[in-house]
Coordinates of C-alpha atoms (C1' of nucleotides) in Angstrom, one line a residue:
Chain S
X164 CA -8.9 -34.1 19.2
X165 CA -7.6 -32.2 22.0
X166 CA -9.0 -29.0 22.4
X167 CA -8.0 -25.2 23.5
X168 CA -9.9 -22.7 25.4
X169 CA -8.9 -19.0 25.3
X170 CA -11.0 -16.3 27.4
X171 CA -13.0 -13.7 25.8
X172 CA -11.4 -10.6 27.1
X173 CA -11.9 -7.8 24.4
X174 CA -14.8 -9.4 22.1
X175 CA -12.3 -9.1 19.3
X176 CA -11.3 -13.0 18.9
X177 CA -8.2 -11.9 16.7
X178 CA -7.1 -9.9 19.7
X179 CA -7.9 -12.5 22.7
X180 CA -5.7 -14.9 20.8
X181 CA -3.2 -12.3 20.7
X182 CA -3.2 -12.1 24.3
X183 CA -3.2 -15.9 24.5
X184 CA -0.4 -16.1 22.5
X185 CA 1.3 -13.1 24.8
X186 CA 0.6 -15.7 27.6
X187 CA 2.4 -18.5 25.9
X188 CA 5.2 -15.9 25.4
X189 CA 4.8 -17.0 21.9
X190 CA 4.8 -15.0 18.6
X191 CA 2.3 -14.9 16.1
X192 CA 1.4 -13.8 12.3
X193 CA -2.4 -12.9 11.4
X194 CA -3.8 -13.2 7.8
X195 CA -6.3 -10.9 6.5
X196 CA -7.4 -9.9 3.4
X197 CA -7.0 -5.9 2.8
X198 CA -4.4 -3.7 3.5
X199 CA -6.6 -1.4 5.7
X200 CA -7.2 -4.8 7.8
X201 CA -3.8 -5.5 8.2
X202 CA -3.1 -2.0 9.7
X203 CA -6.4 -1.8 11.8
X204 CA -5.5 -5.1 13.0
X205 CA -2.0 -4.3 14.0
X206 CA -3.6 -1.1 15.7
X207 CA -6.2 -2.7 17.5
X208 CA -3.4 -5.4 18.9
X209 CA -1.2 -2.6 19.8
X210 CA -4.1 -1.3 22.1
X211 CA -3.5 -4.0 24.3
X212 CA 0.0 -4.5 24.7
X213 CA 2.6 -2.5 26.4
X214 CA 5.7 0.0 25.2
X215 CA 9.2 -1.6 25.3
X216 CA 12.4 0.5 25.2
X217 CA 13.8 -1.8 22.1
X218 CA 10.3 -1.7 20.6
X219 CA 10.8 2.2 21.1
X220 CA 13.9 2.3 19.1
X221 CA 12.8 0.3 16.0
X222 CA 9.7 3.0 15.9
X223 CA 12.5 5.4 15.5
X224 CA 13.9 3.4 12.6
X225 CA 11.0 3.0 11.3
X226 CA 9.8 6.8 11.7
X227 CA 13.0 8.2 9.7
X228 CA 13.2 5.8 6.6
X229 CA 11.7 8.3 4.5
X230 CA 12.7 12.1 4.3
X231 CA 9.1 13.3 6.2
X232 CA 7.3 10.1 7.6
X233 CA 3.9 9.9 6.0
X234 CA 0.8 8.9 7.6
X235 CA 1.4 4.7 7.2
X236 CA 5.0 5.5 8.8
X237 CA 3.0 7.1 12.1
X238 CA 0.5 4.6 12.1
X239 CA 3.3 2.0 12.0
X240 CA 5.5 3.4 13.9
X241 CA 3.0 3.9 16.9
X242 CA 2.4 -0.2 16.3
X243 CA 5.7 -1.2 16.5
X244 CA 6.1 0.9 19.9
X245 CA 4.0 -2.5 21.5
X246 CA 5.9 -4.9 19.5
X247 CA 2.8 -5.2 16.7
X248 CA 3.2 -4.6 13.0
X249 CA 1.7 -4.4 9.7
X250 CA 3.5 -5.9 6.7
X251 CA 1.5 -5.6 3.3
X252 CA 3.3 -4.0 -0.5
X253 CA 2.3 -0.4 0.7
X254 CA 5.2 -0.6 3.1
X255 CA 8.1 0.6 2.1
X256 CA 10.9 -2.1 1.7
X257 CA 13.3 -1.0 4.2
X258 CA 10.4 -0.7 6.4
X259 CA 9.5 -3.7 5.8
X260 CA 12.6 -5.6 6.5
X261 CA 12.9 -3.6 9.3
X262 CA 10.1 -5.5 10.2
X263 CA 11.0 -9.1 9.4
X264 CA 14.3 -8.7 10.6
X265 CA 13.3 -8.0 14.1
X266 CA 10.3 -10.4 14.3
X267 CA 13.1 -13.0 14.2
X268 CA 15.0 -11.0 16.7
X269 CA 11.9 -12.0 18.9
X270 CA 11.4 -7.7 19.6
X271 CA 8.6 -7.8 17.6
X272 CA 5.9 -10.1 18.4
X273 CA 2.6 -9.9 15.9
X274 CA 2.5 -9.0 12.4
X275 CA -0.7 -8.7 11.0
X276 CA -0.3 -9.1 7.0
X277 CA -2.2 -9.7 3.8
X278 CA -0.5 -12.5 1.2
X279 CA 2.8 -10.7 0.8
X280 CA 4.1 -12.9 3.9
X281 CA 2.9 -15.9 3.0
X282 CA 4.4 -16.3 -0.6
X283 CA 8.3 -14.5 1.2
X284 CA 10.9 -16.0 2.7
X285 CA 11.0 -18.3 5.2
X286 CA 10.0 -16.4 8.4
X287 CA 7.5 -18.6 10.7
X288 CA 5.7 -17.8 14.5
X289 CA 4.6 -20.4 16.6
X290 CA 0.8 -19.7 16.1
X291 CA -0.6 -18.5 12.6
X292 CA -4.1 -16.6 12.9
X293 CA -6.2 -16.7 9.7
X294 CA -8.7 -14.4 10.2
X295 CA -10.2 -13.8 6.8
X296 CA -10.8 -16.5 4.2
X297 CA -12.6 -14.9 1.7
X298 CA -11.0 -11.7 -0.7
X299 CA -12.9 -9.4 -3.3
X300 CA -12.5 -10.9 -6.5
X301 CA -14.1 -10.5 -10.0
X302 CA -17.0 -12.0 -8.7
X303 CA -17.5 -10.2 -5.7
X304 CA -15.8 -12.0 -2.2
X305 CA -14.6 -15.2 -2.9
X306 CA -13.0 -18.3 -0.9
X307 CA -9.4 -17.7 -1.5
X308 CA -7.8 -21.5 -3.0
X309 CA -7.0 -23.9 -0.9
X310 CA -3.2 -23.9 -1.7
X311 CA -3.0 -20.3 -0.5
X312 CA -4.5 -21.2 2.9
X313 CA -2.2 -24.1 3.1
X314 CA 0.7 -21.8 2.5
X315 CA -0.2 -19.6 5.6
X316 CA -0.8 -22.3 7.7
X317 CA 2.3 -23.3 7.3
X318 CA 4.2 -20.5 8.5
X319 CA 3.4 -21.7 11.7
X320 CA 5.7 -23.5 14.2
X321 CA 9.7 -22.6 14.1
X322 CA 11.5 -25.6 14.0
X323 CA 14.2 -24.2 16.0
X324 CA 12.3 -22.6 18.7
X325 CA 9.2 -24.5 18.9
X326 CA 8.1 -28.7 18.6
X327 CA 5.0 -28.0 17.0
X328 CA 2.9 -25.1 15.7
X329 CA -0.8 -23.7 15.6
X330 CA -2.4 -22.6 12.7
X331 CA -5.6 -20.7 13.5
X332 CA -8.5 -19.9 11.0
X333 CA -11.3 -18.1 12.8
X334 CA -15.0 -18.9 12.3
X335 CA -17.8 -16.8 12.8
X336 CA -20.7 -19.6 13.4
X337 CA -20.9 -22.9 14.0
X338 CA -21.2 -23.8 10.7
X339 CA -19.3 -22.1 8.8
X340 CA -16.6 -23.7 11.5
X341 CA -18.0 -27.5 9.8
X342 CA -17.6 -25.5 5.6
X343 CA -13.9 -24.1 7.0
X344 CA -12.4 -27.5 8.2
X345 CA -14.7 -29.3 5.3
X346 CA -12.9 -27.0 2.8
X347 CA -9.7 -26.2 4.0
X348 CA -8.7 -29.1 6.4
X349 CA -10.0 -31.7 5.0
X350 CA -10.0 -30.7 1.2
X351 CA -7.4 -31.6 -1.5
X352 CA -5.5 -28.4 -3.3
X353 CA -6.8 -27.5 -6.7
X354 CA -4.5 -28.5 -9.3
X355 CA -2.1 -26.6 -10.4
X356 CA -3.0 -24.9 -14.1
X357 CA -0.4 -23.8 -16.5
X358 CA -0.1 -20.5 -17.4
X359 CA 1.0 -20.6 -20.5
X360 CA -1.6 -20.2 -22.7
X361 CA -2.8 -16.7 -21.4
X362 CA -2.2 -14.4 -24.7
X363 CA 0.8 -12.2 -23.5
X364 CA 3.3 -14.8 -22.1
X365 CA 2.9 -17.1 -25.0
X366 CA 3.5 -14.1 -27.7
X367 CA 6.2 -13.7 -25.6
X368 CA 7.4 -16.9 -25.7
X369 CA 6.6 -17.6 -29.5
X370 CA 8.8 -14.2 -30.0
X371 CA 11.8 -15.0 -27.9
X372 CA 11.8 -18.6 -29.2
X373 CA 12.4 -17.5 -32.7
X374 CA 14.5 -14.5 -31.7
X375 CA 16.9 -17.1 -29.9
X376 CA 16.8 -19.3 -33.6
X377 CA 15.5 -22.0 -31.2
X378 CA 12.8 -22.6 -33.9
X379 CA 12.5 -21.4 -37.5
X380 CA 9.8 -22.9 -38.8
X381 CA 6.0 -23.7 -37.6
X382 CA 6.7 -27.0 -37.1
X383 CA 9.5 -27.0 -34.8
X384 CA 7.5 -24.1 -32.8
X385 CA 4.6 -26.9 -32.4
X386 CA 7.3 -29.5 -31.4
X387 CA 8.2 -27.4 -28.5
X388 CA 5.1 -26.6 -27.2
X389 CA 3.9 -30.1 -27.5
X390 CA 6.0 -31.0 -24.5
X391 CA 5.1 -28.3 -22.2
X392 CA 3.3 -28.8 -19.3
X393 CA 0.2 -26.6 -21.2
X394 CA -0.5 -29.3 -23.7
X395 CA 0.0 -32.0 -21.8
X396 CA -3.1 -30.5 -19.5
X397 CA -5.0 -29.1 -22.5
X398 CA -4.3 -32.0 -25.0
X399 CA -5.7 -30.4 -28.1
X400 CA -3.6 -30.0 -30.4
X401 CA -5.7 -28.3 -33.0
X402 CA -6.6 -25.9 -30.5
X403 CA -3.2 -24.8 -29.7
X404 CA -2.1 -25.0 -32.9
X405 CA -4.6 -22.1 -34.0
X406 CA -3.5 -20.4 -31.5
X407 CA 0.2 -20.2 -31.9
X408 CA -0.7 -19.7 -35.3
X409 CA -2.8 -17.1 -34.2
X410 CA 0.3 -15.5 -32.3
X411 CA 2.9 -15.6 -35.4
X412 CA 0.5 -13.5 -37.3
X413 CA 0.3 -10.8 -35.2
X414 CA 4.1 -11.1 -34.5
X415 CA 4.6 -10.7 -38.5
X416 CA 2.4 -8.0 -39.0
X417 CA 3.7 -5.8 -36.0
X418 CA 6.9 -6.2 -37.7
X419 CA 8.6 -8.1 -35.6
X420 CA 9.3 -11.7 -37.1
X421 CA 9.4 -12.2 -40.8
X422 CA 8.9 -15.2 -42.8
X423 CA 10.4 -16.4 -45.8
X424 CA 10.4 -19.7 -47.6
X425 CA 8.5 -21.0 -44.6
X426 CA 11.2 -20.4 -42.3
X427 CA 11.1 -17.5 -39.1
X428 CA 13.3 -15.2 -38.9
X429 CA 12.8 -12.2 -36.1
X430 CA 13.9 -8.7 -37.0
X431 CA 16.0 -6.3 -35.5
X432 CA 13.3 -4.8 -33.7
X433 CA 11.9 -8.5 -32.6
X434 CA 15.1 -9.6 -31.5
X435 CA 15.5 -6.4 -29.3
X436 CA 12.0 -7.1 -28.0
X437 CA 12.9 -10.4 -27.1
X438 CA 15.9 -9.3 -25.0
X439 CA 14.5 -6.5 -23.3
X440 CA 11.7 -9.3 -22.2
X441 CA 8.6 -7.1 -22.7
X442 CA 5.2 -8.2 -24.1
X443 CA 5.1 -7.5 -28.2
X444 CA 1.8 -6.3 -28.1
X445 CA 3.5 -3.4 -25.4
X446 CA 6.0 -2.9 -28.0
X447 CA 4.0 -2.7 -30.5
X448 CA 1.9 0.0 -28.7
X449 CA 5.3 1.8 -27.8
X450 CA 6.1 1.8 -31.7
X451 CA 2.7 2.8 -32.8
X452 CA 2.6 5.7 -30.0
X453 CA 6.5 7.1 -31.1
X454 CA 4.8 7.2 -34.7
X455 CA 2.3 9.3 -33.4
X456 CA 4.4 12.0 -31.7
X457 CA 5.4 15.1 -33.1
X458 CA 9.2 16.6 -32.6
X459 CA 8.1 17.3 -28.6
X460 CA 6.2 15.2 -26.7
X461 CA 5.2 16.0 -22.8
X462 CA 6.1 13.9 -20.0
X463 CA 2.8 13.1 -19.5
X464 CA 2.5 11.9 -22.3
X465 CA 5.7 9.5 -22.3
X466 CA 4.0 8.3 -18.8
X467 CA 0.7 7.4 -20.3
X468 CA 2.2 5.8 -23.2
X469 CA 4.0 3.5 -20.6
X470 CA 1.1 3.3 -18.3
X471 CA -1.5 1.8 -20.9
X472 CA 0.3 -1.6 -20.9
X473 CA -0.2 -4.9 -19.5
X474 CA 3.1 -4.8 -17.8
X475 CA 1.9 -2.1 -15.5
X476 CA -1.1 -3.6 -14.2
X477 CA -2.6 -3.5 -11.9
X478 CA -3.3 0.3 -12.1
X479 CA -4.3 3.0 -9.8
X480 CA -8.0 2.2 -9.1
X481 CA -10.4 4.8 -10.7
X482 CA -13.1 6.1 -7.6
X483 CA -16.6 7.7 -7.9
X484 CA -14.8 10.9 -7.1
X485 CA -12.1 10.4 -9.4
X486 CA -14.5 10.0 -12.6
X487 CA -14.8 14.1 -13.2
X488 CA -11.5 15.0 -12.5
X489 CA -10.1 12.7 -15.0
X490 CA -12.3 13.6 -17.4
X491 CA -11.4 17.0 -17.1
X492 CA -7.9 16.1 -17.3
X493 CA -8.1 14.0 -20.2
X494 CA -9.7 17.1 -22.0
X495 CA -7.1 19.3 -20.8
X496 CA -4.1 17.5 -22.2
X497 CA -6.0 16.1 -25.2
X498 CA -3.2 16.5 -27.7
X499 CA -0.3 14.8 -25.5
X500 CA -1.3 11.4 -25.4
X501 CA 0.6 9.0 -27.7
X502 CA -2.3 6.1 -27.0
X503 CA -5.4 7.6 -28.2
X504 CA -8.3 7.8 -25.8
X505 CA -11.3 5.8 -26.7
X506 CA -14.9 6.1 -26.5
X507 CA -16.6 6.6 -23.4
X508 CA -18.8 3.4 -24.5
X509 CA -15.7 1.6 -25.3
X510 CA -15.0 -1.0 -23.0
X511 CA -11.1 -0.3 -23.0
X512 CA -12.3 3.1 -21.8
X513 CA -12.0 2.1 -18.0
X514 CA -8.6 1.2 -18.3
X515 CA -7.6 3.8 -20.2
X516 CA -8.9 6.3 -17.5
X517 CA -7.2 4.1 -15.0
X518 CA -3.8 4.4 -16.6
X519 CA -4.4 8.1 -17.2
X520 CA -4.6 8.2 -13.2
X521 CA -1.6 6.2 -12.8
X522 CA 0.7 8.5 -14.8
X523 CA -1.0 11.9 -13.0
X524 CA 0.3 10.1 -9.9
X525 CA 3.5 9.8 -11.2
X526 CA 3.8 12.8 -13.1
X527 CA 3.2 14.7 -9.3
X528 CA 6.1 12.9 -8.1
X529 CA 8.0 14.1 -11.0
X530 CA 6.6 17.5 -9.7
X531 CA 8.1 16.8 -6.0
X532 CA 4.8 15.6 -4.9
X533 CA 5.8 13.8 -1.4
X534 CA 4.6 10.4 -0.6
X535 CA 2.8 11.7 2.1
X536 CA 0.2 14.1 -0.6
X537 CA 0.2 10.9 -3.3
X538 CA -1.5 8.7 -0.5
X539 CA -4.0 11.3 0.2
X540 CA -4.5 12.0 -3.2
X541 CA -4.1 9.1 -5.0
X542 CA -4.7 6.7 -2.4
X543 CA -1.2 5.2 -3.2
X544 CA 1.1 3.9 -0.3
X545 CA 5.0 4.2 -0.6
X546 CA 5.9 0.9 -1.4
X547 CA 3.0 0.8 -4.5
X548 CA 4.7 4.1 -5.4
X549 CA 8.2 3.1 -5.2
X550 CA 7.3 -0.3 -6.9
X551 CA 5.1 1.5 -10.2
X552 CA 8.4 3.7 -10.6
X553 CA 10.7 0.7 -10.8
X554 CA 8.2 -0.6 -13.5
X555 CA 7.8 2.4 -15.2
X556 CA 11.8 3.1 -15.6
X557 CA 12.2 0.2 -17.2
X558 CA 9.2 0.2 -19.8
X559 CA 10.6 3.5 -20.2
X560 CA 14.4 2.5 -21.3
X561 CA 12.1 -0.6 -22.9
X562 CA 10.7 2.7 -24.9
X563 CA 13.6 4.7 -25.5
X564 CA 15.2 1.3 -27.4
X565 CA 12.3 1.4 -29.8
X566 CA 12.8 5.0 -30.3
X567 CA 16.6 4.1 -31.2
X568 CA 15.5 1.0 -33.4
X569 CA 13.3 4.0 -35.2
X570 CA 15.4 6.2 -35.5
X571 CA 13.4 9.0 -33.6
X572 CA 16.6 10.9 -32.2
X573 CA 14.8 13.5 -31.0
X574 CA 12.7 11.9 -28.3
X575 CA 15.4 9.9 -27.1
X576 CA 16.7 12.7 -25.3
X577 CA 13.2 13.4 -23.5
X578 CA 12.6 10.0 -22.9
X579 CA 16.5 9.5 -21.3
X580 CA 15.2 12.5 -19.1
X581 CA 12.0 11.3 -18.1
X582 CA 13.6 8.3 -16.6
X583 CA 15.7 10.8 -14.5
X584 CA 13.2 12.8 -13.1
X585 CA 11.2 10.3 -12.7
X586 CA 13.7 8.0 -10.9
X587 CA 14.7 11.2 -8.6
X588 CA 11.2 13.0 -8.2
X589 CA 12.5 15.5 -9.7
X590 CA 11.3 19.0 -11.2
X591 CA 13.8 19.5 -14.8
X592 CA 15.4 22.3 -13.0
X593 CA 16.6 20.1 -10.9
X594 CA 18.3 18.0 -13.5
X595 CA 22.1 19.3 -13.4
X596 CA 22.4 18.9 -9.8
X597 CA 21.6 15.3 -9.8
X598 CA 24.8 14.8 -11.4
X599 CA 26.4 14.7 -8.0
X600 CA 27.0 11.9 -6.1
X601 CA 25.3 12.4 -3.0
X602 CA 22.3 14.5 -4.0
X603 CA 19.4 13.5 -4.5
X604 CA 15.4 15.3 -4.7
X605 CA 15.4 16.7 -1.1
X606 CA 19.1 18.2 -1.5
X607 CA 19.2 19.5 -5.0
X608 CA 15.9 21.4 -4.1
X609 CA 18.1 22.5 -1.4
X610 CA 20.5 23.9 -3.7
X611 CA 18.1 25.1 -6.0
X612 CA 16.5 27.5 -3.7
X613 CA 19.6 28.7 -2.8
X614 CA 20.1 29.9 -6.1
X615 CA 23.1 27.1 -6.7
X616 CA 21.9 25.5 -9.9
X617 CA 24.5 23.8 -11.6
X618 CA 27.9 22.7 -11.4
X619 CA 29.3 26.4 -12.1
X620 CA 27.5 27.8 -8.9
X621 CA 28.4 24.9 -7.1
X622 CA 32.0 25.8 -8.3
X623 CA 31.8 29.6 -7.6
X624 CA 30.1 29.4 -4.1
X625 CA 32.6 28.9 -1.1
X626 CA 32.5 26.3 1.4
X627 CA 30.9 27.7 4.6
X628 CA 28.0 28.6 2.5
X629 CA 27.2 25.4 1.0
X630 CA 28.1 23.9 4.3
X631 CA 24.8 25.9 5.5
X632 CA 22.7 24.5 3.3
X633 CA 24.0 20.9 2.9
X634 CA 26.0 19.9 6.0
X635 CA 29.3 19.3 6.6
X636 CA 29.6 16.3 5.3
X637 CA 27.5 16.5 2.0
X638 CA 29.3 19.8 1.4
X639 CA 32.3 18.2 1.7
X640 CA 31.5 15.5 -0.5
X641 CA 30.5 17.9 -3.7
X642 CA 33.0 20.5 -3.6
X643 CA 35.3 17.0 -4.1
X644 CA 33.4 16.4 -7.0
X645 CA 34.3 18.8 -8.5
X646 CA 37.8 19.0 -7.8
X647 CA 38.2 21.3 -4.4
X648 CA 39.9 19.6 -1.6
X649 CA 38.6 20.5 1.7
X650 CA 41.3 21.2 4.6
X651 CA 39.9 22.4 7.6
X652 CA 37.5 24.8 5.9
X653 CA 39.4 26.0 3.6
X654 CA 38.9 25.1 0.1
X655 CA 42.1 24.2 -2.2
X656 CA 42.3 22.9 -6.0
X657 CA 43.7 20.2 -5.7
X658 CA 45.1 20.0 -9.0
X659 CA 47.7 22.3 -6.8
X660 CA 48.1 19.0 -5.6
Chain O
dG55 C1' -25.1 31.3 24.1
dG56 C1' -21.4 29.5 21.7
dA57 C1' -17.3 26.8 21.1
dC58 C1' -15.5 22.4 21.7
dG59 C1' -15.1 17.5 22.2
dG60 C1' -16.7 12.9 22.5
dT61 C1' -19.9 9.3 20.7
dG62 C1' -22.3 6.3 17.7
dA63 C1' -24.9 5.3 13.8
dA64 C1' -25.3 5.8 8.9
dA65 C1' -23.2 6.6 4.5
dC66 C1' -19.6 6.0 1.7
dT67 C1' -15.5 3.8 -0.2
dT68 C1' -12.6 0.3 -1.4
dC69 C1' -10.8 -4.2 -1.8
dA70 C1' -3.5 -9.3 -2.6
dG71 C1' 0.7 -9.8 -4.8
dG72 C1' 5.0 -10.8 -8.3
dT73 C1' 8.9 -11.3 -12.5
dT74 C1' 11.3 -9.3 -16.3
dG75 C1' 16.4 -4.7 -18.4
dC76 C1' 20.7 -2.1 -18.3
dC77 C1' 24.4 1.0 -16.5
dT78 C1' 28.2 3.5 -13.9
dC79 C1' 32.0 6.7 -12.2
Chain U
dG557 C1' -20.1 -8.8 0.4
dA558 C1' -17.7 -6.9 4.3
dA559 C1' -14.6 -4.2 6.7
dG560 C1' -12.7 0.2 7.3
dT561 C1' -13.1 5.1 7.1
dT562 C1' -15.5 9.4 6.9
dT563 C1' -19.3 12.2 7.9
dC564 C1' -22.7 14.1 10.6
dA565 C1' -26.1 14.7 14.0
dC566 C1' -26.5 14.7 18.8
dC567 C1' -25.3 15.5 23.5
dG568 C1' -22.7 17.1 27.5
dT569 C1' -19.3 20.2 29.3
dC570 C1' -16.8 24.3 29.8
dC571 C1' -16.0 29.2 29.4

DNA sequence: GGACGGTGAAACTTCAGGTTGCCTC
DNA sequence: GAAGTTTCACCGTCC
């Protein structure tokens, strides 16, 4: 085996291969396993590289994605100045394309990056550097599988650059060199395992199955998982029938599949379920939690209710610090929760406290909270932000179908405006501005504190005013909304037109 | 003498990521 | 379990 030698410059071996690989004029990815690694990494690479004036322009980019750059957008942006990045889910996504887009351009040279570049799109370097092969798991750090180290090594070498490529993994002795290339080179992947049988995807399977008339009766549901990849690994039958089994009881009594004469039939309700592709034991907490509420229900309340679910895990984790605070918080808004708190002795307790966090964070947001205060506060980066809101809107129009299905009029409304303020970051006095193409959280506050709240003051106040607070351009652009034509200045209706 | 700043060790904290739905002028 | 971050005591320097 031929072998390399790279000096020891910096007693960082992470960073000397950097510099080797600067050497080679080469580009290179490094895996770690946290997202603070990934950005101390990048930092500590940047340290020993120099500015370039293209590098300086993407730090520009990078600095003004969002309306005030947060702390992780300096941080970055101070990285990408040397031509090093981070890349991890915190990042916000045009931030992170940003990214991607110019390490293929060949402007940005190392990106140091936890999983989320592994499993994305095609986007190899000459030289991968694994630094860390073990992550915290349930049981404390454990060796991460062997397909997942395969599929970082192979990121490296660009076929249309490059003949070969190096895939690094670093050892810290000599023998954990012999377990690394025991395990990783020289072992077989583990088999792949179907996923099939964990409780919520085959509910929703069972569910969606029936809902499509696919299958009507138990037999025909047995039939069709018989030939999926589950039983074939498994081979019990008796076991998964008693499961599936198992699953079309709870789906009958949560209302959402009936049977008669032996034959399946799913209900309105289940058939919605079905569509909107959510888990029926969510749904069946949505329809147990609009049962609970009264004619009003809070915000924060419609946000735990849709926090509390599998589909929004993982959750905002729940710190030392955090313990007291939530507690207090819990006590405070007692009567708004539609998913009842449990015991503290309960083991569902955790959770629960954790979802409780997870819709405080958002509820903040919905109060104008800026990305930059949720990451101190919350310890929650943009992208995880951006990414929990996506989630959330839709469990929320999940919700507000349920509510529909029955018939609770009444919180349709406040779920419908939930979704907007949540979607905006929004305040609810903010609410009638949003209607405007063009205006979103920063420049309806705008508006606001200008005493212009609605379409009517928008209407009444004349052009060089609102061109003050808004610009030209976005001026321009709502006094045509709502039907003033703007000719050098001057305003005219232009139904005079 | 006190404010300030740099340094390093100890204490503390935290730990990857992904898909789904629907609408709209 | 380990890396990263925060905290805090300590020391030197400057005014």
């Amino acid at each position: 085996m031929k072998t390399q030698k790279v000096d020891q410059v910096t007693g960082n071996p992470v960073v000397d291969l950097v510099l080797n690989t600067v050497e080679k004029k080469k580009q290179a990815f490094i895996f770690v396993n946290t997202k603070a690694s990934a950005e101390k990494c990048a930092e500590d690479i940047s340290e020993e590289l120099d500015k370039t004036p293209a590098c300086e322009l993407i730090a520009e980019k990078i600095l003004n994605v969002l309306g005030s750059p947060t702390k992780q957008c300096k941080r970055l942006a101070n990285c990408v100045r040397k031509g090093s990045a981070f890349h991890h889910s915190g990042l916000h996504s045009k931030q992170r394309e940003i990214i991607e887009d110019e390490f293929r351009l060949g402007n940005i040279r190392f990106i140091s990056a936890t999983p989320t570049l592994a499993a994305g799109l095609s986007m190899p370097a000459f030289r991968v550097i694994i630094r860390d092969v073990q992550r915290y798991g349930r049981r404390g750090m454990e060796f991460i599988p062997v397909l997942e180290f395969l599929q970082m090594a192979g990121r490296a070498g660009r076929p249309e650059f490059d003949d070969f490529g190096e895939a690094i993994v670093i050892a810290k002795s000599e023998g954990e060199k012999e377990n690394l290339s025991e395990k990783y080179l020289l072992g077989e992947p583990e088999d792949i395992y179907s996923k099939l049988a964990v409780e919520p995807v085959l509910r929703t399977y069972v569910l969606s199955l029936i809902s499509a008339a696919e299958v009507n009766n138990f037999e025909k549901l047995m039939n069709f998982f018989k030939e999926t990849f589950w039983a074939f690994q498994f081979k019990d039958m008796n076991q998964l029938s008693v499961t599936i089994k198992k699953m079309v009881k709870l789906l009958v009594d949560w209302g959402f599949i009936q049977e008669l004469d032996n034959k399946f039939r799913a209900t309105y309700s289940g058939k919605r379920i079905a569509e909107l592709y959510i888990d029926p034991y969510t749904a069946n907490e949505f329809v147990k939690g609009l049962k609970r509420s009264s004619e009003t229900v809070t915000l924060l309340g419609l946000l735990h209710l849709i926090c509390n679910t599998l589909e929004m895990r993982p959750l905002l984790n729940v710190t030392t610090k955090d313990f007291e605070k939530l507690q207090e918080k819990s006590l405070l808004h007692e009567k708004e929760f539609l998913s009842p708190e449990p015991s503290e002795f309960e083991s569902e307790y955790e959770d629960w406290l954790k979802s409780l966090k997870t819709a405080l964070m958002m509820h903040e947001w919905c109060e104008e909270a800026d990305e930059d205060f949720l990451m101190k506060e919350y310890n929650v980066r943009p992208g995880e932000t951006r990414a929990k809101i996506n989630l959330a809107d839709w469990l929320l129009y999940a919700l507000s179908e349920l509510a529909r299905i029955e018939q609770k009029q009444n919180l349709l409304a406040q779920i419908n405006k939930a979704r907007t303020r949540l979607k905006y970051g929004v305040k609810e006095e903010l609410l009638p501005l949003l209607k405007f193409k063009g205006i979103g959280r920063a420049r309806a506050r705008k508006l606001f504190n200008n005493k212009i709240r609605d379409v009517k003051d928008v209407k009444s106040i004349d052009f060089s005013t609102l061109k003050k607070i808004l610009g030209e351009k976005s001026a321009e652009g709502v006094k045509m909304q709502v039907g003033e034509k703007i000719v050098g200045n001057q305003r005219q209706l232009s139904d005079t037109f």
